[in-house]
Tab-separated table of C-alpha atoms in Angstrom:
chain	number	residue	atom	x	y	z
A	8	MET	CA	-8.552	28.841	-24.188
A	9	ARG	CA	-8.454	32.400	-25.557
A	10	SER	CA	-5.060	33.056	-23.990
A	11	ALA	CA	-3.647	29.824	-25.406
A	12	LEU	CA	-4.962	30.749	-28.870
A	13	ALA	CA	-3.607	34.297	-28.542
A	14	GLY	CA	-0.115	33.112	-27.601
A	15	ASN	CA	0.034	30.370	-30.219
A	16	LEU	CA	-1.287	32.578	-33.010
A	17	GLY	CA	1.214	35.345	-32.261
A	18	ARG	CA	4.125	32.902	-31.923
A	19	LEU	CA	3.333	31.032	-35.144
A	20	ARG	CA	2.613	34.197	-37.134
A	21	LEU	CA	5.919	35.767	-36.100
A	22	ALA	CA	7.831	32.505	-36.649
A	23	ARG	CA	6.615	32.568	-40.247
A	24	GLY	CA	7.556	36.220	-40.636
A	25	LEU	CA	4.004	37.389	-41.305
A	26	SER	CA	2.495	40.722	-40.358
A	27	LEU	CA	-1.142	40.946	-39.332
A	28	ARG	CA	-1.829	42.598	-42.687
A	29	GLU	CA	-0.210	39.699	-44.605
A	30	LEU	CA	-2.068	37.082	-42.559
A	31	SER	CA	-5.302	38.990	-43.143
A	32	ALA	CA	-4.712	39.029	-46.904
A	33	THR	CA	-3.981	35.286	-46.923
A	34	THR	CA	-6.962	34.244	-44.781
A	35	GLY	CA	-9.607	36.807	-45.690
A	36	VAL	CA	-9.989	37.508	-41.964
A	37	SER	CA	-9.865	41.178	-41.046
A	38	LYS	CA	-6.678	42.575	-39.549
A	39	ALA	CA	-8.769	43.973	-36.671
A	40	LEU	CA	-10.193	40.537	-35.792
A	41	LEU	CA	-6.750	38.901	-36.003
A	42	SER	CA	-5.405	41.583	-33.680
A	43	GLN	CA	-8.260	40.996	-31.229
A	44	ILE	CA	-7.596	37.247	-31.294
A	45	GLU	CA	-3.896	37.832	-30.557
A	46	ARG	CA	-4.876	40.041	-27.602
A	47	ALA	CA	-7.293	37.332	-26.323
A	48	GLU	CA	-10.235	39.711	-26.812
A	49	ALA	CA	-12.189	37.762	-29.453
A	50	ASN	CA	-13.683	34.313	-29.906
A	51	PRO	CA	-13.199	33.329	-33.546
A	52	THR	CA	-15.586	30.994	-35.318
A	53	VAL	CA	-14.434	27.514	-36.253
A	54	GLU	CA	-14.271	28.669	-39.886
A	55	VAL	CA	-11.905	31.523	-38.984
A	56	LEU	CA	-9.789	29.186	-36.850
A	57	VAL	CA	-9.471	26.698	-39.738
A	58	ARG	CA	-8.524	29.426	-42.266
A	59	VAL	CA	-5.871	30.843	-39.928
A	60	ALA	CA	-4.476	27.375	-39.177
A	61	GLU	CA	-4.221	26.561	-42.888
A	62	ALA	CA	-2.477	29.859	-43.620
A	63	LEU	CA	0.038	29.139	-40.856
A	64	ASP	CA	0.547	25.553	-42.079
A	65	THR	CA	-0.625	24.063	-38.797
A	66	SER	CA	-3.769	22.557	-37.312
A	67	SER	CA	-6.599	24.102	-35.358
A	68	ALA	CA	-5.636	21.786	-32.488
A	69	GLU	CA	-2.112	23.239	-32.465
A	70	LEU	CA	-3.524	26.770	-32.370
A	71	LEU	CA	-5.658	25.844	-29.359
A	72	ARG	CA	-3.020	23.740	-27.572
A	73	ARG	CA	-2.392	24.775	-23.994
A	74	PRO	CA	1.106	24.345	-22.621
A	75	LEU	CA	1.485	21.766	-19.863
A	76	PRO	CA	1.129	23.606	-16.553
A	77	ARG	CA	3.807	21.436	-14.939
A	78	PRO	CA	5.812	18.296	-15.755
A	79	GLU	CA	3.955	14.998	-15.733
A	80	ILE	CA	5.950	12.493	-13.682
A	81	VAL	CA	5.532	8.724	-13.739
A	82	ARG	CA	7.268	7.154	-10.744
A	83	ALA	CA	8.913	3.776	-11.343
A	84	ALA	CA	7.527	2.497	-8.027
A	85	GLU	CA	4.008	2.953	-9.407
A	86	LEU	CA	4.850	0.514	-12.211
A	87	ALA	CA	6.072	-2.366	-10.022
A	88	VAL	CA	4.936	-5.832	-11.147
A	89	PRO	CA	6.047	-9.359	-10.240
A	90	ASP	CA	9.254	-10.428	-11.996
A	91	ASP	CA	7.490	-13.328	-13.743
A	92	GLU	CA	4.848	-11.200	-15.526
A	93	ILE	CA	5.064	-9.185	-18.728
A	94	SER	CA	3.742	-5.687	-18.223
A	95	VAL	CA	3.355	-2.788	-20.618
A	96	HIS	CA	2.481	0.684	-19.338
A	97	LEU	CA	1.530	3.617	-21.539
A	98	LEU	CA	3.547	6.442	-20.010
A	99	PHE	CA	2.508	9.358	-22.229
A	100	SER	CA	0.431	9.941	-25.332
A	101	SER	CA	0.308	13.019	-27.511
A	102	HIS	CA	-1.633	14.162	-30.547
A	103	GLU	CA	0.241	17.414	-31.130
A	104	HIS	CA	2.390	16.456	-34.133
A	105	GLY	CA	0.711	13.278	-35.214
A	106	ARG	CA	0.207	10.835	-32.380
A	107	THR	CA	3.070	9.809	-30.106
A	108	GLU	CA	2.989	7.184	-27.365
A	109	LEU	CA	5.692	6.360	-24.812
A	110	TYR	CA	5.765	2.950	-23.093
A	111	ARG	CA	7.720	1.185	-20.376
A	112	THR	CA	7.790	-2.601	-20.847
A	113	ALA	CA	9.001	-5.140	-18.294
A	114	LEU	CA	9.817	-8.583	-19.693
A	115	PRO	CA	10.490	-11.570	-17.413
A	116	SER	CA	13.374	-13.920	-18.149
A	117	ARG	CA	12.903	-16.343	-21.046
A	118	SER	CA	9.835	-14.543	-22.396
A	119	ARG	CA	8.520	-13.316	-25.724
A	120	SER	CA	6.206	-10.352	-26.228
A	121	GLN	CA	3.266	-10.524	-28.601
A	122	ALA	CA	4.083	-9.885	-32.244
A	123	SER	CA	2.677	-6.563	-33.380
A	124	THR	CA	2.550	-3.956	-36.127
A	125	HIS	CA	1.496	-0.333	-35.816
A	126	GLY	CA	0.500	0.704	-39.325
A	127	THR	CA	1.914	2.404	-42.390
A	128	GLY	CA	4.133	5.382	-41.632
A	129	SER	CA	4.573	4.525	-37.947
A	130	VAL	CA	8.024	4.480	-36.363
A	131	GLU	CA	9.000	2.657	-33.176
A	132	TYR	CA	11.947	3.617	-30.995
A	133	VAL	CA	13.129	1.326	-28.210
A	134	MET	CA	15.816	1.709	-25.544
A	135	VAL	CA	16.898	-1.088	-23.219
A	136	VAL	CA	16.970	0.144	-19.637
A	137	CYS	CA	18.209	-3.092	-18.051
A	138	GLY	CA	18.752	-6.689	-19.094
A	139	HIS	CA	19.314	-7.992	-22.602
A	140	VAL	CA	16.590	-8.031	-25.239
A	141	THR	CA	16.438	-9.320	-28.774
A	142	LEU	CA	14.288	-7.281	-31.117
A	143	VAL	CA	12.951	-9.505	-33.879
A	144	ALA	CA	11.749	-7.323	-36.751
A	145	ASP	CA	10.624	-8.849	-40.027
A	146	GLU	CA	12.041	-12.194	-38.803
A	147	THR	CA	15.545	-10.751	-38.286
A	148	PRO	CA	16.986	-10.789	-34.722
A	149	TYR	CA	18.764	-7.702	-33.341
A	150	PRO	CA	20.371	-8.281	-29.900
A	151	LEU	CA	20.244	-5.209	-27.644
A	152	ALA	CA	22.152	-4.652	-24.390
A	153	PRO	CA	21.421	-2.146	-21.582
A	154	GLY	CA	21.567	1.392	-22.953
A	155	ASP	CA	21.217	0.257	-26.579
A	156	ALA	CA	18.480	1.865	-28.635
A	157	ALA	CA	16.843	1.062	-31.961
A	158	ARG	CA	14.540	2.820	-34.394
A	159	PHE	CA	12.519	0.921	-36.968
A	160	SER	CA	9.358	0.928	-39.046
A	161	GLY	CA	6.374	0.077	-36.889
A	162	ALA	CA	4.689	-1.304	-40.008
A	163	VAL	CA	6.809	-4.484	-39.934
A	164	GLU	CA	5.838	-7.350	-37.647
A	165	HIS	CA	8.080	-7.358	-34.594
A	166	TYR	CA	8.424	-8.703	-31.068
A	167	TYR	CA	10.944	-8.832	-28.214
A	168	THR	CA	12.526	-11.815	-26.448
A	169	THR	CA	14.673	-12.144	-23.340
A	170	GLY	CA	17.271	-14.668	-22.226
A	171	ALA	CA	18.181	-15.720	-18.717
A	172	GLU	CA	17.511	-12.318	-17.158
A	173	ARG	CA	14.571	-9.964	-16.793
A	174	ALA	CA	14.648	-6.831	-18.989
A	175	VAL	CA	12.999	-3.411	-19.066
A	176	THR	CA	12.628	-1.253	-22.176
A	177	HIS	CA	11.245	2.178	-22.983
A	178	SER	CA	9.527	2.415	-26.348
A	179	MET	CA	8.108	5.339	-28.252
A	180	LEU	CA	5.647	4.964	-31.109
A	181	GLY	CA	5.189	7.775	-33.587
A	182	TYR	CA	2.179	7.789	-35.902
A	183	PRO	CA	1.833	10.085	-38.903
A	184	ARG	CA	-0.562	13.007	-38.763
A	185	ALA	CA	-3.822	11.974	-40.417
């Protein structure tokens, strides 16, 4: 955790063009302690972490975020379901810059997903992988073919329908930082 904090603090401080002395003056944290944190030699208190995060216009979570050690792979074969069932799989979720979720949805022929909304400030992105889908958002239909993508407010009621063929979509939901 110390090495993640050290790397993130140094990267963010330099990206904002701040010296240790300037960051110290802004936060009230000594230059010596900031230097020790950047060298992964100190364990700051939560109060210090919060003050530094605020000065760098970020969150404490972002300061402590560890990079992924390797790619996370979701194999399509692991998501196999019968052609006559609707399935939704959460592929990834993130809380780094607000919350983000990535889904793969399989829709059988002549089906309709549940109507949903995701809250004020949310944005949904959808891409049709195969088949034809109609996005119905706020009671307006938007036909989508394979490879088509859409972006829309997740706050409006919406659902997806299919025609004579099965369809697969990838959707991403973005939620505002609280």
